[in-house]
mmCIF file of C-alpha atoms in Angstrom:
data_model
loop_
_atom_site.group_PDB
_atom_site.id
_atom_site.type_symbol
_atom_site.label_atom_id
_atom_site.label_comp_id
_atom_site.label_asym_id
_atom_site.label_seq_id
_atom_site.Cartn_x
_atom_site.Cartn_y
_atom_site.Cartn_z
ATOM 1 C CA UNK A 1 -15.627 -5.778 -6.248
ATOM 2 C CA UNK A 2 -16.033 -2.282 -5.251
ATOM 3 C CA UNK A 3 -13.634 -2.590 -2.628
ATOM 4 C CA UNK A 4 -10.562 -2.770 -5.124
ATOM 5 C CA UNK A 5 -9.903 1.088 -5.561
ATOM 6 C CA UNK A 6 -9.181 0.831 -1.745
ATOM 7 C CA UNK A 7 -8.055 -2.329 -0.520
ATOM 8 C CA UNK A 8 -4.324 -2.480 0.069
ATOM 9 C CA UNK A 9 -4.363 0.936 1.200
ATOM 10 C CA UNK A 10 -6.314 -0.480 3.949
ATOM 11 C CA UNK A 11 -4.935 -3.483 4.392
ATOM 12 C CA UNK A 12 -1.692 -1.767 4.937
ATOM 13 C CA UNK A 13 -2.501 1.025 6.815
ATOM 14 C CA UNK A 14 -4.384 -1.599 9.701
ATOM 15 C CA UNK A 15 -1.113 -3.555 9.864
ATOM 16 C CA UNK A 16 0.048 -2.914 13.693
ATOM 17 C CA UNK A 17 3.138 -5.767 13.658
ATOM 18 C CA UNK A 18 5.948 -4.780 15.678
ATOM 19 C CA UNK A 19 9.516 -5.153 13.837
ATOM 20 C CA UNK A 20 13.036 -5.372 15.146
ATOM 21 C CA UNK A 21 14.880 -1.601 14.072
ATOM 22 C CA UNK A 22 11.708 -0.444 12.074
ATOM 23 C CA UNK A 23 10.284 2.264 14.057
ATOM 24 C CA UNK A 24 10.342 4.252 18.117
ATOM 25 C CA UNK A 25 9.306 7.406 18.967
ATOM 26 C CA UNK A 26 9.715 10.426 21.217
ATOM 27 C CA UNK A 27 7.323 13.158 22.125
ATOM 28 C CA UNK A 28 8.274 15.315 19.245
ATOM 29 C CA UNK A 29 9.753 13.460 16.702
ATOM 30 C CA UNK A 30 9.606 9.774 15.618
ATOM 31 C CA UNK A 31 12.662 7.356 14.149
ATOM 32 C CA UNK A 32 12.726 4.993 11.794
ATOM 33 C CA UNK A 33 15.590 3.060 10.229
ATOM 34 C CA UNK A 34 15.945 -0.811 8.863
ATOM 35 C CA UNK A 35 18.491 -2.584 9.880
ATOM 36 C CA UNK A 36 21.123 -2.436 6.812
ATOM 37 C CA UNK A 37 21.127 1.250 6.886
ATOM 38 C CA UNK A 38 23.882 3.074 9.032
ATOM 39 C CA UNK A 39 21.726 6.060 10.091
ATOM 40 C CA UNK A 40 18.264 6.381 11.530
ATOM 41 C CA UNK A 41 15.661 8.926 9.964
ATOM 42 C CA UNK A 42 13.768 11.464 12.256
ATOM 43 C CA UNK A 43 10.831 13.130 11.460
ATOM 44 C CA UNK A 44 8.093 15.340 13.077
ATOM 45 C CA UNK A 45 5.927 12.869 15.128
ATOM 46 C CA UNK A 46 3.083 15.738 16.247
ATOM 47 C CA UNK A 47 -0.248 14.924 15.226
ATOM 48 C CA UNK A 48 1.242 12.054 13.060
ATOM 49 C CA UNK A 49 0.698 7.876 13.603
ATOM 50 C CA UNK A 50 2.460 5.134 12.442
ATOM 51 C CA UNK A 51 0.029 3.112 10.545
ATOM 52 C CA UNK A 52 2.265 0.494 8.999
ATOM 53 C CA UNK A 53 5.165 -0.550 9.301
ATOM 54 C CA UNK A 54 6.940 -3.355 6.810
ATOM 55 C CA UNK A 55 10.522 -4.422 7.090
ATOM 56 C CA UNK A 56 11.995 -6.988 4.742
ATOM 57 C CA UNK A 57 13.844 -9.872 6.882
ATOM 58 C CA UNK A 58 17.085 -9.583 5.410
ATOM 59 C CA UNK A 59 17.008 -5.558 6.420
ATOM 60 C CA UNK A 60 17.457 -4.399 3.275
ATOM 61 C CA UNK A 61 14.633 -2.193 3.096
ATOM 62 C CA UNK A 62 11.462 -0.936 4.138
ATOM 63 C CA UNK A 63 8.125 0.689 4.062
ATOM 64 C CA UNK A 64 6.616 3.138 6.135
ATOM 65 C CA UNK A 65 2.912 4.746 6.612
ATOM 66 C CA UNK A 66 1.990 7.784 9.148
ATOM 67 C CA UNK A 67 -1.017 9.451 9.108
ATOM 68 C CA UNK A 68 -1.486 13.111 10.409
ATOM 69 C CA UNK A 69 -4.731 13.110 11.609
ATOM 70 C CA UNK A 70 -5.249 16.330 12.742
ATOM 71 C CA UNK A 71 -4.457 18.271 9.308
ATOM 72 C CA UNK A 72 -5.204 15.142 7.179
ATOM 73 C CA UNK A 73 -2.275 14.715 5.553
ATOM 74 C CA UNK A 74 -0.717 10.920 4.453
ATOM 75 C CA UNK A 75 2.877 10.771 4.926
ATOM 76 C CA UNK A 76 4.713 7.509 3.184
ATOM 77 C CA UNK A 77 8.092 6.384 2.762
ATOM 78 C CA UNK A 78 10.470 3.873 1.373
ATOM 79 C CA UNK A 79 14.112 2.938 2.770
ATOM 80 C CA UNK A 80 15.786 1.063 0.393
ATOM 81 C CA UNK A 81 19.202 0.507 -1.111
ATOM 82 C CA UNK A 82 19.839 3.534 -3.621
ATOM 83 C CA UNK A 83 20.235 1.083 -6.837
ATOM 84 C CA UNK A 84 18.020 3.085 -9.306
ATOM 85 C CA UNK A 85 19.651 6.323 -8.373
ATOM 86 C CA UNK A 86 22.295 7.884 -6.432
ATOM 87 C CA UNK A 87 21.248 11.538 -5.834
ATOM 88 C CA UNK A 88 18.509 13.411 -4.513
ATOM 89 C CA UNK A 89 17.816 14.969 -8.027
ATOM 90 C CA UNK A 90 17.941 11.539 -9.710
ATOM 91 C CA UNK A 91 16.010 10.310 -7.859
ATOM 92 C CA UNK A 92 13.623 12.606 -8.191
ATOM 93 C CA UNK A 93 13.234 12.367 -12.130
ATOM 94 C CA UNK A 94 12.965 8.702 -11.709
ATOM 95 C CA UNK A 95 10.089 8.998 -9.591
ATOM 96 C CA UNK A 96 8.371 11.462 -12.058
ATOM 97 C CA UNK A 97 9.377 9.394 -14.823
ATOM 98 C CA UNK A 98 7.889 6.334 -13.224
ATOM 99 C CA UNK A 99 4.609 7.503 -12.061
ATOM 100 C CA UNK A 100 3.791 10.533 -15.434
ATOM 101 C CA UNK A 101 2.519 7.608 -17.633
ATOM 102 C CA UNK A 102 -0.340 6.599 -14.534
ATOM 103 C CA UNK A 103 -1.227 9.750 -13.313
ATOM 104 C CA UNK A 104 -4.754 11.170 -14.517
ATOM 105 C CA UNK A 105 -4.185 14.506 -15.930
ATOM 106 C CA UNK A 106 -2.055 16.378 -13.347
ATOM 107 C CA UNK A 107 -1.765 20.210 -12.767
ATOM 108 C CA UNK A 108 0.663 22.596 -11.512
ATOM 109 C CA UNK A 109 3.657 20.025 -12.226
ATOM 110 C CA UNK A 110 6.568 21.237 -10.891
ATOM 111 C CA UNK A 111 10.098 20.326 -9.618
ATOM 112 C CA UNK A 112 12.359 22.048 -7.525
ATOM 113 C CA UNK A 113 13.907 21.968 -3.982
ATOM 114 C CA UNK A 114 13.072 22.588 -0.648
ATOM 115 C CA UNK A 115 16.045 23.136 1.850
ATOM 116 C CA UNK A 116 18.572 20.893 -0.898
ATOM 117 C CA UNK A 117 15.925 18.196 -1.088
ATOM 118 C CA UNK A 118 14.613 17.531 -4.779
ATOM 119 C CA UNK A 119 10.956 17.342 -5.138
ATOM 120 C CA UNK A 120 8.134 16.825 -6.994
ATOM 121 C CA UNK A 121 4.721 17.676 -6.495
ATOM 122 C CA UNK A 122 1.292 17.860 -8.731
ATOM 123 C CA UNK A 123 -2.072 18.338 -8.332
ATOM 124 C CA UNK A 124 -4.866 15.185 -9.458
ATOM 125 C CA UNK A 125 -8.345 17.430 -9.368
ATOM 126 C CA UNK A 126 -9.965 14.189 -10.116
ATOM 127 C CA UNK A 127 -9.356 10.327 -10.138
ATOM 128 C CA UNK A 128 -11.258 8.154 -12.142
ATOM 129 C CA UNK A 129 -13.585 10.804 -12.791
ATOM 130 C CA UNK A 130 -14.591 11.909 -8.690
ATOM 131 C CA UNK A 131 -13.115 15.000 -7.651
ATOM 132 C CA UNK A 132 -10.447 15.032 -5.285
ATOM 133 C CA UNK A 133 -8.158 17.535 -5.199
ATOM 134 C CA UNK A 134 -5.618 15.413 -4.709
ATOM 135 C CA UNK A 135 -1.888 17.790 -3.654
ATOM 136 C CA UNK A 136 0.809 15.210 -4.018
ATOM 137 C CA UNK A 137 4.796 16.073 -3.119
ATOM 138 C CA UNK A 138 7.480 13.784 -3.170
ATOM 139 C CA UNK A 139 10.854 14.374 -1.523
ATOM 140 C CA UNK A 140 13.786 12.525 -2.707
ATOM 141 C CA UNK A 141 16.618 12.088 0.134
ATOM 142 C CA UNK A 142 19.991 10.077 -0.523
ATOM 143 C CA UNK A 143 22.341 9.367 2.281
ATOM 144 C CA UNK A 144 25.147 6.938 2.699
ATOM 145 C CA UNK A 145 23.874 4.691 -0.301
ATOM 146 C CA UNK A 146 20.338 4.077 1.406
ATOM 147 C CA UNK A 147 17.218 6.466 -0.346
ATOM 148 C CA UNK A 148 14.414 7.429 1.579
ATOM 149 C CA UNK A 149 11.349 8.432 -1.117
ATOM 150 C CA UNK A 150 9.058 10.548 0.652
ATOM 151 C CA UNK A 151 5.360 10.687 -0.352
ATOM 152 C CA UNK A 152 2.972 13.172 0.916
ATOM 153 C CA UNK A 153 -0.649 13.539 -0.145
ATOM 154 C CA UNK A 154 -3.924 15.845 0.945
ATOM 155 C CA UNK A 155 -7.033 15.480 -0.321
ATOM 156 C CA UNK A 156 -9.722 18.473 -0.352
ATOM 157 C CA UNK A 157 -6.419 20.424 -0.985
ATOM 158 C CA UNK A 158 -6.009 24.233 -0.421
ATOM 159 C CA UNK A 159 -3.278 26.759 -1.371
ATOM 160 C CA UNK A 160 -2.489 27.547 2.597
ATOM 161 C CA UNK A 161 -2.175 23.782 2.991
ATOM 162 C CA UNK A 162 1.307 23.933 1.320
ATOM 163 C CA UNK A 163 3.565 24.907 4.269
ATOM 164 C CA UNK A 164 1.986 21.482 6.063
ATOM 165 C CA UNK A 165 3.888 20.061 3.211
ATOM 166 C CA UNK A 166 7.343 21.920 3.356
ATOM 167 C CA UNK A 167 7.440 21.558 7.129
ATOM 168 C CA UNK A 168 7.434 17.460 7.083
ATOM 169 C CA UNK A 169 10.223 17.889 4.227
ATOM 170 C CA UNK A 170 12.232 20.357 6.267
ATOM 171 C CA UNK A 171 11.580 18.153 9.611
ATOM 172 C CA UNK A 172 13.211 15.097 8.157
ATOM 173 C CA UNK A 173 16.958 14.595 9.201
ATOM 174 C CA UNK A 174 19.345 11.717 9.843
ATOM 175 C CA UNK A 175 21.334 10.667 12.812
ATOM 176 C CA UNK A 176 24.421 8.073 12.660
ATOM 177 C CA UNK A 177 23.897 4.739 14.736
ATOM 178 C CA UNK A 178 26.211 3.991 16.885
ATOM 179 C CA UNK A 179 29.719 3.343 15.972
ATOM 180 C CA UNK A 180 29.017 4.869 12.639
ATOM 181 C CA UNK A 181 30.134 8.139 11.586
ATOM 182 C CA UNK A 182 27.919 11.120 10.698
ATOM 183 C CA UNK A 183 25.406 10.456 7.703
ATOM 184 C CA UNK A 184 26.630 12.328 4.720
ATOM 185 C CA UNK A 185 24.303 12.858 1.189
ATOM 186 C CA UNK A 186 25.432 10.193 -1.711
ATOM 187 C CA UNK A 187 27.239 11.654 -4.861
ATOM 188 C CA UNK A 188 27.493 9.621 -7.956
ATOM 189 C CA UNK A 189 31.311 8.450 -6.350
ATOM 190 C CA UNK A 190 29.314 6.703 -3.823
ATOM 191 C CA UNK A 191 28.148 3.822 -6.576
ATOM 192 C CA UNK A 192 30.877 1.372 -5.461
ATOM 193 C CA UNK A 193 29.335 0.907 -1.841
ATOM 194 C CA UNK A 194 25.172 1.286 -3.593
ATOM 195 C CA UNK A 195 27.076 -1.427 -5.741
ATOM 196 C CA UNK A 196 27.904 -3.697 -2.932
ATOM 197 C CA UNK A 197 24.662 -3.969 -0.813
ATOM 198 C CA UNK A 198 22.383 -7.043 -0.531
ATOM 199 C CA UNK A 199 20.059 -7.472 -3.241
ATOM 200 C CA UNK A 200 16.352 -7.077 -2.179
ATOM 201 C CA UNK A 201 14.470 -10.435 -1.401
ATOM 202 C CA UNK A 202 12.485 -11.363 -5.134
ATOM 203 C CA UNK A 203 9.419 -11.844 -3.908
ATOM 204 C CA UNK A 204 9.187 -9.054 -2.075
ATOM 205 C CA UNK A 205 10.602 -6.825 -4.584
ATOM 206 C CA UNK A 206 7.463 -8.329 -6.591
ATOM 207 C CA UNK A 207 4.899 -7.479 -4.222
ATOM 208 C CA UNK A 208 5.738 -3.921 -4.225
ATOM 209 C CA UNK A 209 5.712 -3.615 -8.070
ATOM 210 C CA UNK A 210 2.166 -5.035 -7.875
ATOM 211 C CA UNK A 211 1.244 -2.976 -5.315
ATOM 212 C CA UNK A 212 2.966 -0.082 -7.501
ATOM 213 C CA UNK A 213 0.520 -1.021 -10.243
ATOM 214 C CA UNK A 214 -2.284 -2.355 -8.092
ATOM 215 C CA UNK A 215 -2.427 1.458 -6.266
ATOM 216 C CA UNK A 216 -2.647 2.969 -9.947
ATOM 217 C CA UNK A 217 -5.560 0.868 -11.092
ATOM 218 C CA UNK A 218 -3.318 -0.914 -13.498
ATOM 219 C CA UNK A 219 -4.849 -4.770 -12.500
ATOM 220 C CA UNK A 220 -3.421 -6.217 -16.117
ATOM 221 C CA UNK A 221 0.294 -5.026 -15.059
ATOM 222 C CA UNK A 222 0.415 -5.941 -11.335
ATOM 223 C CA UNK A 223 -0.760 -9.680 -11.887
ATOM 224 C CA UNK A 224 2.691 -10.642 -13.231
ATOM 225 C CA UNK A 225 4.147 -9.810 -10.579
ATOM 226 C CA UNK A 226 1.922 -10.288 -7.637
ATOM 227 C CA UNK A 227 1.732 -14.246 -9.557
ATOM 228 C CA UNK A 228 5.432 -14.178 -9.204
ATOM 229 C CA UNK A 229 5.461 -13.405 -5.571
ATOM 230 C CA UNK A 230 2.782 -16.096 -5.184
ATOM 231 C CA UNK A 231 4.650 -19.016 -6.772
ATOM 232 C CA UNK A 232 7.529 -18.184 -4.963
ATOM 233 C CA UNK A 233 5.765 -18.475 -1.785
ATOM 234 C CA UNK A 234 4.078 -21.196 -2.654
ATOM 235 C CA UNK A 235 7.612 -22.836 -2.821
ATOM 236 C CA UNK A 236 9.346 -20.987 0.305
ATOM 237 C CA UNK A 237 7.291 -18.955 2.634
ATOM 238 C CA UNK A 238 8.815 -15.742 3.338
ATOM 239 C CA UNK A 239 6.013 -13.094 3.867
ATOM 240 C CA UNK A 240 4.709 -11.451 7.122
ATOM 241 C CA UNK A 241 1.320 -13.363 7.306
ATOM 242 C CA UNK A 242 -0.371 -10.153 6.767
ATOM 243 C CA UNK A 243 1.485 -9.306 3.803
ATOM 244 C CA UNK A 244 0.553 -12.736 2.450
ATOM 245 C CA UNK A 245 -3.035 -12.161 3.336
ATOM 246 C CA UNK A 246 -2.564 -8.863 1.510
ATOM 247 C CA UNK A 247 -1.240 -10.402 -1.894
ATOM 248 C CA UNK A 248 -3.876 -13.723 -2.099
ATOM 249 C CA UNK A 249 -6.427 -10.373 -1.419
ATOM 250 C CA UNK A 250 -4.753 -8.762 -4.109
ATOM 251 C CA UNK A 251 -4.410 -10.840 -6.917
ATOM 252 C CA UNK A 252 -7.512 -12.691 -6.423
ATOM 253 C CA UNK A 253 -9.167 -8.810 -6.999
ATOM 254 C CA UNK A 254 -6.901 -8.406 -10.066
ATOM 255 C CA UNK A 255 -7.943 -10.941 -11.781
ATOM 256 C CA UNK A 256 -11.688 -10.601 -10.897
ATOM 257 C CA UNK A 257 -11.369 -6.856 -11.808
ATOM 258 C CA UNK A 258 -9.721 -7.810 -15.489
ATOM 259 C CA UNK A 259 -12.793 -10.487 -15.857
ATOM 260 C CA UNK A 260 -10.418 -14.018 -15.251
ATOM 261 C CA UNK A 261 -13.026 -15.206 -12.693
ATOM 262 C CA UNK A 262 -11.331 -18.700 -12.728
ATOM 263 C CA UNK A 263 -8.240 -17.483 -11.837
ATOM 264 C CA UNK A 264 -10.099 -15.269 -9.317
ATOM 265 C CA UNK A 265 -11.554 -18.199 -8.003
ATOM 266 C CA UNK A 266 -8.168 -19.918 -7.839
ATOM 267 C CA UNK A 267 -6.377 -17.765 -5.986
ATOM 268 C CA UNK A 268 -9.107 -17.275 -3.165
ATOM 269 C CA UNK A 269 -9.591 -20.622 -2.714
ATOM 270 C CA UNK A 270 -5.881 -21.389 -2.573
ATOM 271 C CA UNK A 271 -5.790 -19.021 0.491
ATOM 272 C CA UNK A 272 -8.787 -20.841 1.797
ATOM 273 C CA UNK A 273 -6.318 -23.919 1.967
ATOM 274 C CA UNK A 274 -3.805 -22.448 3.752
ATOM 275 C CA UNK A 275 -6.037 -19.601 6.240
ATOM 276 C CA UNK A 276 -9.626 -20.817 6.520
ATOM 277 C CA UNK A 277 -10.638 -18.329 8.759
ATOM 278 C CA UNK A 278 -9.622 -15.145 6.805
ATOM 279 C CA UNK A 279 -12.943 -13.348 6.398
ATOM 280 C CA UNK A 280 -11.901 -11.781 3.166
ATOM 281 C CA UNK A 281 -10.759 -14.297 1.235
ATOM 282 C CA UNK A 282 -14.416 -15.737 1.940
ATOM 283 C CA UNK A 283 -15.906 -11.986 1.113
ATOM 284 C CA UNK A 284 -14.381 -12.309 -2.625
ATOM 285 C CA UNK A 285 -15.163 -15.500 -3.109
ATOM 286 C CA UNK A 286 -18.751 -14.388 -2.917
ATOM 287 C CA UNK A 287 -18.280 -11.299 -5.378
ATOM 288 C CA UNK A 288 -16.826 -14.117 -7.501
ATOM 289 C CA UNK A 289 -19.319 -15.849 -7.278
ATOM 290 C CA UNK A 290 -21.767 -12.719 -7.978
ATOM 291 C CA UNK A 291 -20.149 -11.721 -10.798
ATOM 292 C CA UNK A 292 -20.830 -15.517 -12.209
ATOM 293 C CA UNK A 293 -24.238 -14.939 -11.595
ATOM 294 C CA UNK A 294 -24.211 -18.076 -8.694
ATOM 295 C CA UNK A 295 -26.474 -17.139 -5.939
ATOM 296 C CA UNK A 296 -26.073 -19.732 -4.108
ATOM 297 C CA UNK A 297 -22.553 -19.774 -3.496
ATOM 298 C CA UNK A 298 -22.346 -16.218 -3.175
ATOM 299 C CA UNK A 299 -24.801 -16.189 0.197
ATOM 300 C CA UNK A 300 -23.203 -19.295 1.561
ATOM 301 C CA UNK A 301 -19.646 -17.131 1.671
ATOM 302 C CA UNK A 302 -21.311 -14.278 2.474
ATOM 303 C CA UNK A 303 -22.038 -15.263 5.264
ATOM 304 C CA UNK A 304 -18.895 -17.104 5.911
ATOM 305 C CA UNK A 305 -17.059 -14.102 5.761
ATOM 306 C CA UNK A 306 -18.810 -12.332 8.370
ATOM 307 C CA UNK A 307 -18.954 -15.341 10.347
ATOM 308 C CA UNK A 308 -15.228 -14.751 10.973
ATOM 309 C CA UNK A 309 -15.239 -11.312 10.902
ATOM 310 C CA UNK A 310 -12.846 -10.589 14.010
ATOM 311 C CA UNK A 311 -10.113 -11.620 11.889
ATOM 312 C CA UNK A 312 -9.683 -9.003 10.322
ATOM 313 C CA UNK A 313 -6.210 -7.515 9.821
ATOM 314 C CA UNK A 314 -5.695 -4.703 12.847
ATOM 315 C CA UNK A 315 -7.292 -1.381 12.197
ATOM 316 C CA UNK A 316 -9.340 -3.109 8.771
ATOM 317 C CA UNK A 317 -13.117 -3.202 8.460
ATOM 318 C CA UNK A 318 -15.496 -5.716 6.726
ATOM 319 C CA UNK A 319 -16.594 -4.018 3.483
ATOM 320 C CA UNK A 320 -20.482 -3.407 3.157
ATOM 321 C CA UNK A 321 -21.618 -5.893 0.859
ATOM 322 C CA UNK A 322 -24.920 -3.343 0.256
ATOM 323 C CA UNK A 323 -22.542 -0.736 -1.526
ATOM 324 C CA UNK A 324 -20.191 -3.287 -3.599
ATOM 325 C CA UNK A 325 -20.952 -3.025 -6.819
ATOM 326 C CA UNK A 326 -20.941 -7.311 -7.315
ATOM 327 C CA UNK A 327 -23.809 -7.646 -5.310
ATOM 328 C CA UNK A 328 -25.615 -4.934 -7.053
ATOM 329 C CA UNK A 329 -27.689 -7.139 -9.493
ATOM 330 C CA UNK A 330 -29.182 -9.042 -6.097
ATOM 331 C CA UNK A 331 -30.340 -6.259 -4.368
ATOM 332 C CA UNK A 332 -34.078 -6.696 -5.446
ATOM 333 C CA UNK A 333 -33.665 -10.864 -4.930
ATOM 334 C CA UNK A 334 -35.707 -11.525 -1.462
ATOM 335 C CA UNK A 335 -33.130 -14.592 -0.892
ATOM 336 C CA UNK A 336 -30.283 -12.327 -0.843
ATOM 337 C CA UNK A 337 -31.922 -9.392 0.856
ATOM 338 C CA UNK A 338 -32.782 -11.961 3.742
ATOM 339 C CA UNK A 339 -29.183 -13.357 3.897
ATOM 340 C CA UNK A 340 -28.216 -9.027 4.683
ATOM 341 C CA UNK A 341 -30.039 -8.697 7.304
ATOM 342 C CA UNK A 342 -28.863 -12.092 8.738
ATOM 343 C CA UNK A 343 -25.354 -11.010 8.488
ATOM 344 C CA UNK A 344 -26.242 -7.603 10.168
ATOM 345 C CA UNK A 345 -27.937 -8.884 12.828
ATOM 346 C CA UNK A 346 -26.073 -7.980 16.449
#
């Protein structure tokens, strides 16, 4: 299951669904807002494209991913309702606090502000032993009970890169909808209204601590909750259907990656039941299958998979079976090697 370190990073950056107060742009500078929050965010919009776009259906928060192509920077955010802190500084320790036990030996840690804005940024020169040169910064903005956490990253990062970061920092700012007054920074007095907001629906508020843990290679941790999101869809639909594509995907990988290849099984075929023509459900169900040794079963969906290929969520690719690592120990098996070039055919 090679395809784990990456797979709801592209799953999420190929959703394309269009959502009521989530995101419109002008030529310089894109907007964003959910629909709870009294003020919409703008932000630089040159070079940069919306990816993804996720807005919970009560409004109460969302999730946001833009991609600046032309300096190849990532640029995520969350809007949500500012419950585990209430001040740009806070806010900012929380983060660090949350993420220091995951990261992989970070350099140059440091905290400090850029224009009043807490951050936080770190370098990762390597992740799971492959060099990277990862830069990471987060920006922590609180405004009118609602926090925005900003995430930029860079790979193949470079001292001069820096002021790419500091410029999307500086270029954030907030406008008041209208009939609402101006949008003014939270203060610890503000805890009455943060106090008062909707809660955030359970099972989303699951799937984004899996995918918290899932991101950080932590499979044992983000099967709780990814299960718990499961169940409760299982008794009251309320996921996007790509977002429910998204968690079957996900813990169906977590438990294959953590060696529970019956509950792998489970959970792919239980999205089977409900979307038969998802092509990756049918793609793990063969690296299941590989890594229980059951040729068979893992050419007949194999080929399955790529039989409904087009389905794909927008802007995702079929993996190449030839690189994933389940497959590896049938690469010299004629039966298998046959069924490859079958699928590959035009």
């Amino acid at each position: 299951m090679k395809r784990i370190t990456i797979s709801w990073l592209a799953l999420l950056m190929g959703l394309g669904t269009s959502l009521l107060c989530a995101a419109t742009s002008t030529k310089k500078e894109l907007r964003f807002t959910i629909p709870q929050a009294p003020w919409i965010l703008l932000i630089d919009g040159d070079n940069v494209e919306v990816k993804s776009q996720q807005v919970k259906p009560e409004g109460s928060s969302g999730y946001f991913l833009l991609e600046d192509n032309k300096n190849q920077l990532n640029i995520s955010f969350f809007i949500e309702s500012a419950r585990k802190c209430n001040d740009s500084k806070s806010c900012r320790d929380f983060v660090w606090k949350s993420n220091q036990p995951q990261l992989e030996n970070p350099k140059n840690v440091a905290q400090s502000e850029i224009g009043g804005i807490s951050i936080l940024e770190y370098l990762l020169p390597a992740y799971k032993g492959i060099p990277v040169q990862q830069y990471n910064m987060y920006a922590e903005y609180v405004v009118d009970g609602f926090w925005v956490d900003l995430h930029l990253s860079k790979v193949l990062y470079k001292p001069a890169d820096r002021p790419l970061f500091e410029n999307v920092v500086k270029s954030v700012h907030f406008e008041p909808k209208p009939g609402n007054p101006a949008p003014t920074a939270a203060t610890p007095d503000h805890s009455s209204t943060v106090d008062s907001s909707p809660s955030i629906d359970p099972t989303w508020a699951y799937v984004t601590e899996g995918n918290g843990y899932y991101l950080k290679r932590d499979f044992v941790k983000a099967i709780g909750p990814y299960q718990k999101a499961l169940d409760r869809e299982k008794k009251e639909s309320t996921l996007e259907k790509d977002w429910w594509h998204v968690l079957i995907d996900n813990l169906g990988m977590c438990y294959g990656m953590t060696g529970d290849m019956k509950k792998a099984k489970e959970t792919f075929e239980y999205g089977l039941s409900k979307d038969d023509r998802y092509p990756l459900f049918y793609y793990n169900l063969a690296c299941t299958y590989a890594e229980m040794d059951d040729l068979d079963n893992t050419i007949s969906f194999l080929k399955r998979a790529f039989q409904y290929k087009d389905n794909v969520i927008a802007g995702e690719q079929m993996p190449h079976p030839e690189e994933d690592s389940s497959f590896q120990r049938f690469m010299k098996n004629d039966r298998f090697l046959a069924a490859l070039k079958e699928i590959h055919q035009p």
